[in-house]
Coordinates of C-alpha atoms in Angstrom, one line a residue:
X29 CA 3.3 19.0 31.2
X30 CA 7.0 18.8 31.7
X31 CA 7.0 15.1 30.6
X32 CA 5.1 16.0 27.5
X33 CA 7.4 18.8 26.7
X34 CA 10.4 16.5 27.2
X35 CA 9.0 13.9 25.0
X36 CA 8.2 16.4 22.3
X37 CA 11.8 17.8 22.5
X38 CA 13.2 14.3 22.2
X39 CA 11.0 13.6 19.2
X40 CA 12.0 16.8 17.5
X41 CA 15.7 16.0 18.1
X42 CA 15.3 12.5 16.8
X43 CA 13.6 13.8 13.6
X44 CA 16.4 16.4 13.1
X45 CA 19.1 13.7 13.6
X46 CA 17.4 11.4 11.1
X47 CA 17.2 14.2 8.6
X48 CA 20.9 15.0 9.0
X49 CA 21.8 11.4 8.7
X50 CA 19.7 11.0 5.6
X51 CA 21.3 14.1 4.0
X52 CA 24.8 12.6 4.8
X53 CA 23.8 9.2 3.2
X54 CA 22.4 10.9 0.1
X55 CA 25.5 13.1 -0.2
X56 CA 27.8 10.1 0.1
X57 CA 25.7 8.2 -2.5
X58 CA 26.0 11.1 -4.9
X59 CA 29.8 11.2 -4.3
X60 CA 30.1 7.5 -5.1
X61 CA 28.4 8.1 -8.4
X62 CA 30.4 11.2 -9.2
X63 CA 33.8 9.7 -8.6
X64 CA 33.1 6.7 -10.8
X65 CA 34.1 8.7 -13.9
X66 CA 36.2 11.5 -12.7
X67 CA 38.2 13.3 -15.4
X68 CA 40.8 14.4 -12.8
X69 CA 41.8 11.9 -10.1
X70 CA 44.0 12.9 -7.3
X71 CA 45.0 11.4 -4.0
X72 CA 42.6 12.5 -1.3
X73 CA 39.9 13.7 -3.7
X74 CA 38.0 12.7 -6.8
X75 CA 37.3 15.7 -9.1
X76 CA 34.5 15.0 -11.6
X77 CA 32.9 17.3 -14.2
X78 CA 29.5 16.3 -12.8
X79 CA 29.3 16.1 -9.0
X80 CA 25.8 15.1 -8.1
X81 CA 26.4 15.6 -4.3
X82 CA 26.2 19.4 -4.6
X83 CA 22.8 19.2 -6.3
X84 CA 21.6 16.8 -3.7
X85 CA 22.9 19.1 -0.9
X86 CA 21.2 22.2 -2.3
X87 CA 17.9 20.3 -2.8
X88 CA 18.0 19.0 0.8
X89 CA 18.6 22.6 2.1
X90 CA 15.5 23.8 0.2
X91 CA 13.3 20.9 1.2
X92 CA 14.4 20.5 4.8
X93 CA 15.8 23.9 5.8
X94 CA 19.2 25.2 6.6
X95 CA 19.4 23.2 9.8
X96 CA 20.4 20.0 7.9
X97 CA 23.8 21.5 6.9
X98 CA 25.7 19.2 9.3
X99 CA 24.6 16.3 7.1
X100 CA 26.5 17.8 4.2
X101 CA 29.7 17.9 6.3
X102 CA 29.1 14.4 7.5
X103 CA 28.6 13.2 4.0
X104 CA 31.9 14.8 2.9
X105 CA 33.6 13.1 5.8
X106 CA 32.2 9.7 4.7
X107 CA 33.4 10.4 1.2
X108 CA 36.9 11.4 2.3
X109 CA 37.3 8.4 4.7
X110 CA 36.6 6.0 1.9
X111 CA 39.2 7.6 -0.4
X112 CA 42.3 7.7 1.8
X113 CA 43.1 8.1 5.5
X114 CA 42.2 11.6 6.7
X115 CA 45.0 14.2 6.7
X116 CA 45.5 17.7 7.9
X117 CA 43.7 19.3 4.9
X118 CA 40.5 17.2 5.3
X119 CA 38.8 19.8 7.6
X120 CA 39.4 22.4 4.9
X121 CA 37.9 20.3 2.2
X122 CA 34.9 19.5 4.4
X123 CA 34.4 23.2 5.1
X124 CA 34.6 24.2 1.5
X125 CA 32.2 21.4 0.3
X126 CA 29.8 22.5 3.0
X127 CA 30.1 26.3 2.4
X128 CA 29.5 26.0 -1.3
X129 CA 25.9 24.6 -1.2
X130 CA 25.1 26.7 1.9
X131 CA 26.1 29.9 0.3
X132 CA 24.2 29.0 -2.9
X133 CA 21.1 28.4 -0.8
X134 CA 21.5 31.7 1.1
X135 CA 22.0 33.6 -2.2
X136 CA 19.0 32.0 -3.8
X137 CA 16.8 32.7 -0.7
X138 CA 17.9 36.3 -0.8
X139 CA 16.5 36.8 -4.3
X140 CA 13.3 35.0 -3.6
X141 CA 14.0 31.8 -5.5
X142 CA 11.1 29.4 -5.8
X143 CA 11.7 25.7 -6.0
X144 CA 8.9 25.3 -8.6
X145 CA 11.2 26.9 -11.2
X146 CA 8.1 28.4 -12.9
X147 CA 9.6 31.9 -13.5
X148 CA 12.4 33.0 -15.7
X149 CA 14.1 34.8 -12.8
X150 CA 14.3 31.5 -10.9
X151 CA 16.2 29.8 -13.8
X152 CA 18.6 32.7 -14.1
X153 CA 19.2 32.8 -10.4
X154 CA 19.9 29.1 -10.2
X155 CA 22.4 29.4 -13.0
X156 CA 24.4 32.4 -11.9
X157 CA 23.9 32.5 -8.1
X158 CA 23.3 28.9 -7.2
X159 CA 25.8 27.2 -9.6
X160 CA 28.4 29.5 -11.0
X161 CA 28.9 31.9 -8.0
X162 CA 28.2 29.7 -5.0
X163 CA 30.3 26.8 -6.3
X164 CA 33.4 28.9 -6.7
X165 CA 33.8 28.7 -2.9
X166 CA 34.0 24.9 -2.7
X167 CA 36.2 24.7 -5.8
X168 CA 38.7 27.3 -4.5
X169 CA 38.9 26.0 -1.0
X170 CA 39.1 22.3 -2.1
X171 CA 41.8 22.9 -4.7
X172 CA 43.8 25.1 -2.4
X173 CA 43.7 22.3 0.2
X174 CA 45.0 19.8 -2.4
X175 CA 47.8 22.3 -3.2
X176 CA 48.8 22.5 0.4
X177 CA 48.8 18.7 0.6
X178 CA 51.0 18.5 -2.5
X179 CA 48.8 15.9 -4.2
X180 CA 48.0 17.6 -7.6
X181 CA 49.1 15.5 -10.6
X182 CA 48.1 18.4 -12.9
X183 CA 48.2 22.2 -12.4
X184 CA 46.0 24.3 -10.1
X185 CA 43.7 25.7 -12.8
X186 CA 42.8 22.5 -14.6
X187 CA 41.9 20.9 -11.2
X188 CA 40.0 24.1 -10.1
X189 CA 38.1 24.2 -13.4
X190 CA 37.1 20.5 -13.1
X191 CA 36.1 21.0 -9.5
X192 CA 34.1 24.1 -10.2
X193 CA 32.5 22.7 -13.3
X194 CA 31.5 19.5 -11.5
X195 CA 30.0 21.3 -8.6
X196 CA 28.2 23.8 -10.8
X197 CA 26.8 21.1 -13.1
X198 CA 25.7 19.1 -10.1
X199 CA 23.5 22.1 -9.1
X200 CA 22.3 22.9 -12.7
X201 CA 21.5 19.3 -13.7
X202 CA 20.7 17.4 -10.5
X203 CA 18.9 20.0 -8.5
X204 CA 16.1 20.7 -11.0
X205 CA 15.7 16.9 -11.6
X206 CA 15.3 16.2 -7.8
X207 CA 13.0 19.2 -7.3
X208 CA 10.9 17.8 -10.2
X209 CA 10.8 14.3 -8.7
X210 CA 9.7 15.6 -5.3
X211 CA 6.6 17.3 -6.8
X212 CA 5.6 14.9 -9.6
X213 CA 2.0 13.7 -9.5
X214 CA 0.7 10.5 -10.9
X215 CA -1.0 9.4 -13.1
X216 CA 0.2 11.4 -15.9
X217 CA -2.1 12.7 -18.6
X218 CA -2.7 9.9 -21.2
X219 CA -2.9 12.3 -24.1
X220 CA 0.7 13.2 -23.7
X221 CA 2.1 9.7 -23.8
X222 CA 2.4 9.5 -27.6
X223 CA 4.4 12.7 -27.9
X224 CA 6.4 11.8 -24.8
X225 CA 7.4 8.5 -26.3
X226 CA 8.4 10.3 -29.5
X227 CA 10.7 12.6 -27.5
X228 CA 12.3 9.7 -25.7
X229 CA 12.9 7.8 -29.0
X230 CA 14.4 10.9 -30.6
X231 CA 16.7 11.4 -27.6
X232 CA 17.9 7.8 -27.6
X233 CA 18.7 7.9 -31.3
X234 CA 20.1 11.4 -31.8
X235 CA 22.1 11.8 -28.6
X236 CA 24.5 8.9 -29.1
X237 CA 25.0 9.8 -32.7
X238 CA 25.8 13.5 -31.9
X239 CA 28.2 12.6 -29.1
X240 CA 30.1 10.0 -31.1
X241 CA 30.6 12.3 -34.1
X242 CA 33.0 15.3 -34.3
X243 CA 32.9 18.1 -31.7
X244 CA 31.5 20.5 -34.3
X245 CA 28.4 18.3 -34.6
X246 CA 27.9 17.5 -31.0
X247 CA 25.1 20.1 -30.6
X248 CA 22.7 18.1 -32.8
X249 CA 20.7 17.1 -29.7
X250 CA 19.7 20.6 -28.9
X251 CA 16.5 20.5 -31.1
X252 CA 15.3 17.5 -29.0
X253 CA 16.1 19.4 -25.8
X254 CA 14.2 22.4 -26.9
X255 CA 11.3 20.2 -28.0
X256 CA 11.2 18.5 -24.6
X257 CA 11.3 21.9 -22.8
X258 CA 8.6 23.5 -25.0
X259 CA 6.2 20.7 -24.8
X260 CA 6.8 19.2 -21.3
X261 CA 8.7 22.1 -19.6
X262 CA 11.0 20.9 -16.7
X263 CA 9.4 17.5 -16.7
X264 CA 10.9 16.8 -20.1
X265 CA 14.0 19.0 -20.2
X266 CA 15.5 18.2 -16.8
X267 CA 15.8 14.4 -17.2
X268 CA 17.1 14.8 -20.8
X269 CA 19.6 17.4 -19.8
X270 CA 21.0 15.0 -17.1
X271 CA 21.0 12.2 -19.6
X272 CA 23.0 14.2 -22.1
X273 CA 25.5 15.4 -19.5
X274 CA 26.2 11.8 -18.2
X275 CA 26.7 10.5 -21.7
X276 CA 29.0 13.4 -22.7
X277 CA 31.1 13.0 -19.5
X278 CA 31.5 9.2 -20.1
X279 CA 32.6 9.9 -23.7
X280 CA 35.0 12.7 -22.6
X281 CA 36.5 10.5 -19.9
X282 CA 37.3 7.8 -22.5
X283 CA 38.7 10.3 -24.9
X284 CA 36.5 9.0 -27.7
X285 CA 34.1 10.4 -30.2
X286 CA 33.8 14.1 -30.2
X287 CA 36.6 14.4 -27.5
X288 CA 39.2 12.2 -29.3
X289 CA 42.6 13.8 -29.7
X290 CA 42.0 16.6 -27.2
X291 CA 44.0 17.4 -24.1
X292 CA 42.7 17.3 -20.6
X293 CA 42.2 21.1 -20.4
X294 CA 40.4 21.1 -23.8
X295 CA 38.1 18.4 -22.7
X296 CA 37.3 20.2 -19.4
X297 CA 36.6 23.4 -21.2
X298 CA 34.4 21.7 -23.8
X299 CA 32.5 19.8 -21.1
X300 CA 32.0 23.0 -19.1
X301 CA 30.7 24.9 -22.2
X302 CA 28.5 22.0 -23.4
X303 CA 27.0 21.1 -20.0
X304 CA 26.5 24.8 -19.2
X305 CA 24.7 25.3 -22.5
X306 CA 22.5 22.2 -22.0
X307 CA 21.6 23.2 -18.4
X308 CA 21.0 26.9 -19.4
X309 CA 18.7 25.9 -22.3
X310 CA 16.8 23.4 -20.3
X311 CA 16.2 25.7 -17.4
X312 CA 15.4 28.9 -19.2
X313 CA 13.2 27.6 -22.0
X314 CA 11.2 25.5 -19.5
X315 CA 10.9 28.5 -17.1
X316 CA 9.8 30.9 -19.9
X317 CA 7.1 28.5 -21.2
X318 CA 5.9 27.7 -17.7
X319 CA 5.7 31.4 -16.8
X320 CA 3.7 32.1 -19.9
X321 CA 1.3 29.2 -19.2
X322 CA 0.8 30.4 -15.7
X323 CA 0.1 33.9 -16.9
X324 CA -2.4 32.7 -19.4
X325 CA -4.1 30.6 -16.7
X326 CA -4.3 33.5 -14.4
X327 CA -5.9 35.7 -17.1
X328 CA -8.4 32.9 -17.9
X329 CA -9.3 32.6 -14.2
X330 CA -9.7 36.4 -13.9
X331 CA -12.0 36.4 -17.0
X332 CA -14.1 33.6 -15.5
X333 CA -14.3 35.4 -12.2
X334 CA -15.3 38.7 -13.9
X335 CA -18.0 36.9 -16.0
X336 CA -19.4 35.4 -12.8
X337 CA -19.5 38.8 -11.1
X338 CA -21.3 40.3 -14.2
X339 CA -23.7 37.4 -14.3
X340 CA -24.6 38.0 -10.6
X341 CA -25.0 41.7 -11.0
X342 CA -26.9 41.7 -14.3
X343 CA -30.3 40.4 -12.9
X344 CA -30.2 42.9 -10.0
X345 CA -29.4 45.8 -12.4
X346 CA -32.2 44.8 -14.8
X347 CA -34.7 44.6 -11.9
X348 CA -33.6 48.0 -10.7
X349 CA -34.0 49.6 -14.1
X350 CA -37.3 48.1 -15.1
X351 CA -39.6 50.0 -12.5
X352 CA -37.9 53.3 -13.4
X353 CA -38.5 52.7 -17.1
X354 CA -42.2 52.0 -16.3
X355 CA -42.5 55.2 -14.3
X356 CA -40.9 57.2 -17.0
X357 CA -43.2 55.7 -19.6
X358 CA -46.3 56.5 -17.4
X359 CA -45.1 60.1 -17.0
X360 CA -44.6 60.5 -20.7
X361 CA -48.0 59.0 -21.4
X362 CA -49.7 61.4 -19.0
X363 CA -48.0 64.4 -20.6
X364 CA -49.3 63.2 -24.0
X365 CA -52.9 63.0 -22.7
X366 CA -52.8 66.5 -21.2
X367 CA -51.4 67.8 -24.4

């Protein structure tokens, strides 16, 4: 028994180690993507308006449990090592980047968040607790460490805003997409392919046109986003929201199209507002429609169950009533004869 228990312990430790290593690799991969097009570049860090690693970290915490948090720290370490040699503020950056997703996870668990995102309250919680509130920790700690290191080419608040926006958008855009991928089931319904193709074509045509035009017309893609959310819920809105965000960030980084002739701070504010609006619309519309569909399905199931109960009870009730009706009839008939 001792040998079996030892083997089981070794196996569980191996699985835990592999999970932590997998989280670290996934976090580092997201960081590599995020720093490709960072709007703010500083020595010792890459600050991007879309940081996929925070969304990856939060998803891993929900899917694997809070025990994989060392993988987030290890992933941050991999990222920092590839940027520059480690310095005295690296532990602070690692701590902030770990505490952000971890606090978001604990806040969401506290309010009963469900990873299916099938309720309006889940979408609201992910926006305000998971993204906006939780990511303030990583942005504040990380930017403060850069200030101590004296490596900020721009002011504190532009860097903090870019850091916070990037982490928040990583949660709002990447987390729903990954949660959707983890529970997608194939094959898809064939009757939805035609409409799905129409949504994709509309997205590919309208989105580039809207982004390359003036900033006042950049919101032209919102009808397509609402269409995708209404008809396909999170399966349609989450990928499209991520697609819009990536294209907008690339355009803002180049300073072209809708973001031409704008300062860095103006671009950061515009990106934050636009990406936040896209994520909020995607999550909330999809959650409302899904919640209504689930409610209607539960009502239909309750009606079917009630009909089955009535159908089972009806024959027994009729059988019970028929003899009594016969006896009543006989009694009435006898009274008539005596009369």
